[in-house]
């Protein structure tokens, strides 16, 4: 009887030992296979809804998505805000920025070990000391300046918007006129100091980068986009030859596909 009891106890202990590691392993596997959170950062003269087509496709693929409301006040201030948003997200993150959003993500992601990739969508990828204004004029082709209207704020700074009757051709020529007219009416202004502010140390030096370049962009010339992608040693570059600056609106599938590739 005593021998039987010993074997019974041993059997129970072995069963427990087998169960505990199995549960822990399953938990670890679940953590390791968790899909990254995709954080989307809009640029000037747009808002978070400009990512709607991309968000829809990413969510269908099972990715958690956050489309941030970028303040558009200053590179430093906007980056600090995005940095705080990123700090609330657990697990791996992929950040994608459009246009001026690239300035913001380049600074905000620096030093965050959870950010695994940066995706630049017709976006600025600045080196330290460069401004959006400088980069947009580095190569010929930007016609943005002639389409802007100013809103003096009384503090020495000015908000800038694209004139609504010029928005379609300047910003979103490959988007339906109906959608471009709606975007023109709901665009968010950017403070002029944000466009002239020099960037800090960029995260793309240490975090893998991916680029979607827009071949018919009238805000950031395609030559500038190619140059920035090459300088950043991008892991992948996709050029949409007929795309306007609003490439995330007109080609959401292409943009979402590259973000998924970066997430893998």
mmCIF file of C-alpha atoms in Angstrom:
data_model
loop_
_atom_site.group_PDB
_atom_site.id
_atom_site.type_symbol
_atom_site.label_atom_id
_atom_site.label_comp_id
_atom_site.label_asym_id
_atom_site.label_seq_id
_atom_site.Cartn_x
_atom_site.Cartn_y
_atom_site.Cartn_z
ATOM 1 C CA UNK A 1 0.000 0.000 0.000
ATOM 2 C CA UNK A 2 2.824 2.394 0.963
ATOM 3 C CA UNK A 3 4.527 1.829 -2.424
ATOM 4 C CA UNK A 4 1.267 2.599 -4.233
ATOM 5 C CA UNK A 5 0.883 5.857 -2.290
ATOM 6 C CA UNK A 6 4.445 6.918 -3.194
ATOM 7 C CA UNK A 7 3.787 6.285 -6.875
ATOM 8 C CA UNK A 8 0.475 8.151 -6.652
ATOM 9 C CA UNK A 9 2.194 11.216 -5.169
ATOM 10 C CA UNK A 10 4.961 11.083 -7.755
ATOM 11 C CA UNK A 11 2.378 10.825 -10.491
ATOM 12 C CA UNK A 12 0.574 13.904 -9.202
ATOM 13 C CA UNK A 13 3.800 15.930 -9.007
ATOM 14 C CA UNK A 14 4.815 14.936 -12.532
ATOM 15 C CA UNK A 15 1.403 15.901 -13.830
ATOM 16 C CA UNK A 16 1.657 19.329 -12.207
ATOM 17 C CA UNK A 17 5.174 19.826 -13.552
ATOM 18 C CA UNK A 18 3.957 19.023 -17.037
ATOM 19 C CA UNK A 19 0.983 21.386 -16.832
ATOM 20 C CA UNK A 20 2.760 24.494 -15.483
ATOM 21 C CA UNK A 21 5.478 24.844 -18.161
ATOM 22 C CA UNK A 22 2.922 24.132 -20.851
ATOM 23 C CA UNK A 23 0.749 27.040 -19.683
ATOM 24 C CA UNK A 24 3.718 29.399 -19.424
ATOM 25 C CA UNK A 25 4.915 28.448 -22.886
ATOM 26 C CA UNK A 26 1.486 29.085 -24.366
ATOM 27 C CA UNK A 27 1.451 32.530 -22.757
ATOM 28 C CA UNK A 28 4.909 33.325 -24.140
ATOM 29 C CA UNK A 29 3.909 32.097 -27.609
ATOM 30 C CA UNK A 30 0.853 34.317 -27.492
ATOM 31 C CA UNK A 31 3.030 37.311 -26.600
ATOM 32 C CA UNK A 32 5.573 36.579 -29.338
ATOM 33 C CA UNK A 33 2.881 36.222 -32.020
ATOM 34 C CA UNK A 34 0.989 39.371 -31.033
ATOM 35 C CA UNK A 35 0.592 41.668 -34.018
ATOM 36 C CA UNK A 36 2.224 45.086 -33.737
ATOM 37 C CA UNK A 37 0.052 48.122 -33.125
ATOM 38 C CA UNK A 38 0.099 50.386 -36.174
ATOM 39 C CA UNK A 39 0.281 54.079 -35.309
ATOM 40 C CA UNK A 40 -0.595 56.451 -38.161
ATOM 41 C CA UNK A 41 0.472 60.112 -38.132
ATOM 42 C CA UNK A 42 -1.159 62.533 -40.554
ATOM 43 C CA UNK A 43 0.576 65.605 -41.916
ATOM 44 C CA UNK A 44 -0.337 69.209 -42.652
ATOM 45 C CA UNK A 45 -3.549 70.182 -44.481
ATOM 46 C CA UNK A 46 -5.197 66.875 -43.517
ATOM 47 C CA UNK A 47 -6.549 65.094 -40.460
ATOM 48 C CA UNK A 48 -6.626 61.536 -39.104
ATOM 49 C CA UNK A 49 -9.524 60.601 -41.396
ATOM 50 C CA UNK A 50 -7.088 60.745 -44.339
ATOM 51 C CA UNK A 51 -5.941 57.303 -43.143
ATOM 52 C CA UNK A 52 -9.439 55.765 -43.227
ATOM 53 C CA UNK A 53 -8.815 53.513 -46.228
ATOM 54 C CA UNK A 54 -5.537 52.286 -44.763
ATOM 55 C CA UNK A 55 -7.090 51.757 -41.308
ATOM 56 C CA UNK A 56 -9.905 49.679 -42.770
ATOM 57 C CA UNK A 57 -7.465 47.366 -44.567
ATOM 58 C CA UNK A 58 -5.150 46.973 -41.592
ATOM 59 C CA UNK A 59 -8.039 46.177 -39.265
ATOM 60 C CA UNK A 60 -9.291 43.538 -41.678
ATOM 61 C CA UNK A 61 -5.877 41.899 -41.376
ATOM 62 C CA UNK A 62 -6.173 41.875 -37.595
ATOM 63 C CA UNK A 63 -3.862 44.755 -36.694
ATOM 64 C CA UNK A 64 -4.724 47.140 -33.849
ATOM 65 C CA UNK A 65 -4.547 50.692 -35.241
ATOM 66 C CA UNK A 66 -4.278 54.170 -33.728
ATOM 67 C CA UNK A 67 -4.615 57.179 -36.045
ATOM 68 C CA UNK A 68 -3.156 60.032 -34.011
ATOM 69 C CA UNK A 69 -4.500 63.596 -34.091
ATOM 70 C CA UNK A 70 -1.267 65.436 -34.892
ATOM 71 C CA UNK A 71 -1.364 68.939 -33.305
ATOM 72 C CA UNK A 72 0.586 70.586 -36.207
ATOM 73 C CA UNK A 73 2.003 73.267 -33.905
ATOM 74 C CA UNK A 74 5.757 72.564 -33.809
ATOM 75 C CA UNK A 75 8.050 69.646 -34.555
ATOM 76 C CA UNK A 76 9.215 69.440 -30.944
ATOM 77 C CA UNK A 77 5.744 69.810 -29.440
ATOM 78 C CA UNK A 78 4.101 67.440 -31.911
ATOM 79 C CA UNK A 79 6.850 64.849 -31.396
ATOM 80 C CA UNK A 80 6.467 65.096 -27.623
ATOM 81 C CA UNK A 81 2.742 64.459 -27.973
ATOM 82 C CA UNK A 82 3.289 61.451 -30.224
ATOM 83 C CA UNK A 83 5.965 60.163 -27.850
ATOM 84 C CA UNK A 84 3.417 60.166 -25.026
ATOM 85 C CA UNK A 85 0.910 58.289 -27.186
ATOM 86 C CA UNK A 86 3.524 55.661 -28.062
ATOM 87 C CA UNK A 87 4.363 55.248 -24.376
ATOM 88 C CA UNK A 88 0.799 54.081 -23.658
ATOM 89 C CA UNK A 89 1.012 51.192 -26.144
ATOM 90 C CA UNK A 90 2.192 47.786 -24.974
ATOM 91 C CA UNK A 91 4.130 45.495 -27.277
ATOM 92 C CA UNK A 92 5.656 46.119 -30.699
ATOM 93 C CA UNK A 93 4.739 49.201 -32.730
ATOM 94 C CA UNK A 94 5.036 50.242 -36.358
ATOM 95 C CA UNK A 95 4.703 53.990 -36.980
ATOM 96 C CA UNK A 96 3.677 55.363 -40.370
ATOM 97 C CA UNK A 97 3.750 59.080 -41.125
ATOM 98 C CA UNK A 98 2.441 61.049 -44.073
ATOM 99 C CA UNK A 99 4.112 64.281 -45.234
ATOM 100 C CA UNK A 100 4.973 66.435 -42.180
ATOM 101 C CA UNK A 101 4.047 63.399 -40.072
ATOM 102 C CA UNK A 102 7.418 61.987 -41.108
ATOM 103 C CA UNK A 103 9.151 64.880 -39.326
ATOM 104 C CA UNK A 104 7.199 64.081 -36.177
ATOM 105 C CA UNK A 105 7.648 60.305 -36.153
ATOM 106 C CA UNK A 106 11.384 60.596 -36.856
ATOM 107 C CA UNK A 107 11.834 62.450 -33.574
ATOM 108 C CA UNK A 108 9.125 60.790 -31.454
ATOM 109 C CA UNK A 109 10.265 57.188 -32.045
ATOM 110 C CA UNK A 110 13.859 57.834 -31.018
ATOM 111 C CA UNK A 111 14.829 55.697 -28.044
ATOM 112 C CA UNK A 112 11.559 53.746 -27.906
ATOM 113 C CA UNK A 113 12.499 50.033 -28.049
ATOM 114 C CA UNK A 114 8.925 49.042 -28.924
ATOM 115 C CA UNK A 115 9.020 50.844 -32.280
ATOM 116 C CA UNK A 116 10.194 48.200 -34.734
ATOM 117 C CA UNK A 117 9.750 50.032 -38.056
ATOM 118 C CA UNK A 118 9.052 53.459 -39.539
ATOM 119 C CA UNK A 119 7.020 53.855 -42.735
ATOM 120 C CA UNK A 120 7.286 57.133 -44.652
ATOM 121 C CA UNK A 121 4.297 57.796 -46.919
ATOM 122 C CA UNK A 122 5.116 60.680 -49.274
ATOM 123 C CA UNK A 123 6.820 62.004 -46.150
ATOM 124 C CA UNK A 124 9.789 63.924 -44.858
ATOM 125 C CA UNK A 125 12.606 61.845 -43.376
ATOM 126 C CA UNK A 126 14.830 64.620 -42.022
ATOM 127 C CA UNK A 127 18.398 64.504 -40.857
ATOM 128 C CA UNK A 128 19.241 66.464 -37.734
ATOM 129 C CA UNK A 129 19.110 70.200 -38.448
ATOM 130 C CA UNK A 130 16.841 69.969 -41.523
ATOM 131 C CA UNK A 131 13.367 71.520 -41.765
ATOM 132 C CA UNK A 132 10.327 70.520 -43.805
ATOM 133 C CA UNK A 133 10.567 73.788 -45.721
ATOM 134 C CA UNK A 134 14.204 73.123 -46.586
ATOM 135 C CA UNK A 135 13.546 69.557 -47.736
ATOM 136 C CA UNK A 136 10.524 70.454 -49.870
ATOM 137 C CA UNK A 137 12.633 73.017 -51.742
ATOM 138 C CA UNK A 138 15.790 70.922 -52.028
ATOM 139 C CA UNK A 139 14.693 69.737 -55.475
ATOM 140 C CA UNK A 140 12.485 71.604 -57.976
ATOM 141 C CA UNK A 141 8.828 70.730 -58.354
ATOM 142 C CA UNK A 142 6.948 71.875 -55.251
ATOM 143 C CA UNK A 143 4.135 74.312 -56.049
ATOM 144 C CA UNK A 144 2.675 74.390 -52.538
ATOM 145 C CA UNK A 145 3.719 77.947 -51.684
ATOM 146 C CA UNK A 146 1.500 79.541 -54.325
ATOM 147 C CA UNK A 147 -1.607 77.757 -53.018
ATOM 148 C CA UNK A 148 -1.403 78.779 -49.360
ATOM 149 C CA UNK A 149 -3.448 81.276 -47.367
ATOM 150 C CA UNK A 150 -2.324 82.743 -44.055
ATOM 151 C CA UNK A 151 -4.123 83.132 -40.747
ATOM 152 C CA UNK A 152 -2.165 85.502 -38.444
ATOM 153 C CA UNK A 153 -2.465 84.352 -34.835
ATOM 154 C CA UNK A 154 -1.385 87.565 -33.120
ATOM 155 C CA UNK A 155 1.665 86.002 -31.472
ATOM 156 C CA UNK A 156 4.051 86.482 -34.370
ATOM 157 C CA UNK A 157 3.238 83.113 -35.899
ATOM 158 C CA UNK A 158 0.860 82.243 -38.720
ATOM 159 C CA UNK A 159 -1.329 79.273 -39.519
ATOM 160 C CA UNK A 160 -1.259 78.079 -43.107
ATOM 161 C CA UNK A 161 -4.006 76.397 -45.145
ATOM 162 C CA UNK A 162 -4.343 75.417 -48.793
ATOM 163 C CA UNK A 163 -6.909 77.544 -50.627
ATOM 164 C CA UNK A 164 -9.917 75.316 -51.089
ATOM 165 C CA UNK A 165 -10.279 75.930 -54.834
ATOM 166 C CA UNK A 166 -6.641 74.854 -55.329
ATOM 167 C CA UNK A 167 -6.649 71.868 -52.982
ATOM 168 C CA UNK A 168 -7.695 69.201 -55.491
ATOM 169 C CA UNK A 169 -4.968 69.875 -58.033
ATOM 170 C CA UNK A 170 -2.266 70.666 -55.485
ATOM 171 C CA UNK A 171 -2.838 68.008 -52.858
ATOM 172 C CA UNK A 172 -5.105 65.266 -54.167
ATOM 173 C CA UNK A 173 -5.244 65.255 -57.965
ATOM 174 C CA UNK A 174 -5.778 61.472 -58.175
ATOM 175 C CA UNK A 175 -8.628 61.504 -55.643
ATOM 176 C CA UNK A 176 -12.221 62.075 -56.733
ATOM 177 C CA UNK A 177 -13.168 65.724 -56.861
ATOM 178 C CA UNK A 178 -15.964 65.102 -54.365
ATOM 179 C CA UNK A 179 -13.589 63.595 -51.795
ATOM 180 C CA UNK A 180 -10.937 66.252 -52.421
ATOM 181 C CA UNK A 181 -13.501 69.027 -51.911
ATOM 182 C CA UNK A 182 -14.520 67.471 -48.599
ATOM 183 C CA UNK A 183 -10.868 67.132 -47.531
ATOM 184 C CA UNK A 184 -10.241 70.779 -48.471
ATOM 185 C CA UNK A 185 -13.056 71.926 -46.199
ATOM 186 C CA UNK A 186 -11.914 69.787 -43.243
ATOM 187 C CA UNK A 187 -8.148 70.283 -43.569
ATOM 188 C CA UNK A 188 -6.275 71.242 -40.416
ATOM 189 C CA UNK A 189 -3.884 74.212 -40.628
ATOM 190 C CA UNK A 190 -0.221 73.964 -39.711
ATOM 191 C CA UNK A 191 1.697 76.653 -37.896
ATOM 192 C CA UNK A 192 4.446 78.179 -40.007
ATOM 193 C CA UNK A 193 6.983 77.656 -37.229
ATOM 194 C CA UNK A 194 6.501 73.886 -37.568
ATOM 195 C CA UNK A 195 7.514 73.965 -41.226
ATOM 196 C CA UNK A 196 10.622 76.005 -40.496
ATOM 197 C CA UNK A 197 11.744 74.227 -37.319
ATOM 198 C CA UNK A 198 14.927 72.177 -37.572
ATOM 199 C CA UNK A 199 14.650 68.484 -36.744
ATOM 200 C CA UNK A 200 16.373 66.736 -33.894
ATOM 201 C CA UNK A 201 18.235 63.431 -34.072
ATOM 202 C CA UNK A 202 16.172 61.089 -36.303
ATOM 203 C CA UNK A 203 15.094 57.584 -35.329
ATOM 204 C CA UNK A 204 15.610 56.207 -38.850
ATOM 205 C CA UNK A 205 19.329 55.893 -38.086
ATOM 206 C CA UNK A 206 18.549 53.009 -35.744
ATOM 207 C CA UNK A 207 15.034 51.824 -36.717
ATOM 208 C CA UNK A 208 14.370 50.128 -40.097
ATOM 209 C CA UNK A 209 12.547 52.399 -42.551
ATOM 210 C CA UNK A 210 10.168 51.786 -45.457
ATOM 211 C CA UNK A 211 9.006 54.325 -48.036
ATOM 212 C CA UNK A 212 5.959 54.826 -50.250
ATOM 213 C CA UNK A 213 6.860 57.538 -52.763
ATOM 214 C CA UNK A 214 4.326 59.464 -54.836
ATOM 215 C CA UNK A 215 5.428 60.054 -58.419
ATOM 216 C CA UNK A 216 3.283 63.142 -59.085
ATOM 217 C CA UNK A 217 3.539 64.787 -55.694
ATOM 218 C CA UNK A 218 3.332 68.588 -55.897
ATOM 219 C CA UNK A 219 4.144 69.144 -52.223
ATOM 220 C CA UNK A 220 7.292 67.035 -51.788
ATOM 221 C CA UNK A 221 8.929 66.455 -55.191
ATOM 222 C CA UNK A 222 9.544 62.819 -56.077
ATOM 223 C CA UNK A 223 13.268 63.543 -56.380
ATOM 224 C CA UNK A 224 13.331 64.584 -52.718
ATOM 225 C CA UNK A 225 11.404 61.479 -51.657
ATOM 226 C CA UNK A 226 13.803 59.183 -53.512
ATOM 227 C CA UNK A 227 16.818 60.985 -52.082
ATOM 228 C CA UNK A 228 15.554 60.699 -48.511
ATOM 229 C CA UNK A 229 14.736 57.000 -48.941
ATOM 230 C CA UNK A 230 18.200 56.295 -50.302
ATOM 231 C CA UNK A 231 19.863 58.278 -47.541
ATOM 232 C CA UNK A 232 17.908 56.364 -44.894
ATOM 233 C CA UNK A 233 18.952 53.023 -46.447
ATOM 234 C CA UNK A 234 15.289 52.041 -46.641
ATOM 235 C CA UNK A 235 14.508 48.336 -46.381
ATOM 236 C CA UNK A 236 11.918 48.738 -49.140
ATOM 237 C CA UNK A 237 10.739 51.537 -51.427
ATOM 238 C CA UNK A 238 7.466 51.453 -53.356
ATOM 239 C CA UNK A 239 6.886 54.186 -55.921
ATOM 240 C CA UNK A 240 3.351 54.863 -57.117
ATOM 241 C CA UNK A 241 4.140 56.717 -60.318
ATOM 242 C CA UNK A 242 0.786 58.435 -60.876
ATOM 243 C CA UNK A 243 0.043 59.229 -57.242
ATOM 244 C CA UNK A 244 -0.529 62.683 -55.817
ATOM 245 C CA UNK A 245 0.548 63.757 -52.349
ATOM 246 C CA UNK A 246 -2.612 62.040 -51.060
ATOM 247 C CA UNK A 247 -1.293 58.591 -51.948
ATOM 248 C CA UNK A 248 -2.693 57.044 -48.751
ATOM 249 C CA UNK A 249 -6.182 58.110 -49.873
ATOM 250 C CA UNK A 250 -5.875 57.164 -53.552
ATOM 251 C CA UNK A 251 -3.844 53.957 -53.025
ATOM 252 C CA UNK A 252 -4.710 52.675 -49.537
ATOM 253 C CA UNK A 253 -4.059 49.045 -50.491
ATOM 254 C CA UNK A 254 -0.481 49.783 -51.565
ATOM 255 C CA UNK A 255 0.214 51.763 -48.398
ATOM 256 C CA UNK A 256 -1.382 49.135 -46.140
ATOM 257 C CA UNK A 257 0.584 46.347 -47.861
ATOM 258 C CA UNK A 258 3.918 48.041 -47.161
ATOM 259 C CA UNK A 259 2.940 48.690 -43.550
ATOM 260 C CA UNK A 260 2.102 44.991 -43.170
ATOM 261 C CA UNK A 261 5.450 44.128 -44.715
ATOM 262 C CA UNK A 262 7.179 46.396 -42.225
ATOM 263 C CA UNK A 263 5.214 44.798 -39.400
ATOM 264 C CA UNK A 264 6.552 41.366 -40.286
#
